[in-house]
Amino acid sequence: MIDRRIMLASLASLLSLAAFRWLRASPAQAAEKFEVEKSDAEWRAQLTPQQYDILRKQGTERPGSSPLLNEHRKGIFACAGCDLPLFSSETKFESGTGWPSFWAPIRDAVATNVDRSYGITRVEVHCAKCGGHLGHVFPDGPQPTGERYCMNGVALQFEAGGN
Ligand SMILES: [Zn+2]
């Protein structure tokens, strides 16, 4: 009888330890680590109010408002937060949505999260280096990937030339 009680007690403590670890581990796993990390005040000081709203607060620019919609030169679209090259002009296409659109990012330049805001499930896209929000990716893009990276032009800066 005593053995059984001891066994149950130790099993309970093992389970509570496991639960405790799980509770502690999940928020840490959800929070990604980025090479460039700054305080809210530092981002506010560095970015324009519109860049801050989109990159740091998951905002969305008004469709048709980005000058990058009409950018057709060869070059690189880099992160407005940390300068990481994100998209090549080679992958830009006319989606007709009013947001700069690409069918593929530069390798390893972006990361994604599932975004369930507004009761819709979408795939959120952010910069892999600073975590800045860029836009969303949808599975209705052109070949060769079939993906449509729908980006906020405010989150990007164009650098002509090269590639
Ligand atoms: Zn960045």
PDB file of C-alpha atoms and ligand atoms in Angstrom, residues 79 81-82 84 127 129-132, ligand 1:
ATOM      1  CA  CYS A  79      14.294  45.136 -45.625  1.00  0.00           C
ATOM      2  CA  GLY A  81      14.386  47.726 -40.992  1.00  0.00           C
ATOM      3  CA  CYS A  82      17.790  46.046 -41.356  1.00  0.00           C
ATOM      4  CA  LEU A  84      18.792  42.430 -45.565  1.00  0.00           C
ATOM      5  CA  CYS A 127      12.324  39.399 -42.249  1.00  0.00           C
ATOM      6  CA  LYS A 129      17.147  38.957 -39.686  1.00  0.00           C
ATOM      7  CA  CYS A 130      15.130  41.571 -37.744  1.00  0.00           C
ATOM      8  CA  GLY A 131      11.666  39.985 -37.535  1.00  0.00           C
ATOM      9  CA  GLY A 132      10.048  42.992 -39.227  1.00  0.00           C
TER      10      GLY A 132
HETATM   11 ZN    ZN B   1      14.897  43.097 -41.533  1.00  0.00          ZN
END
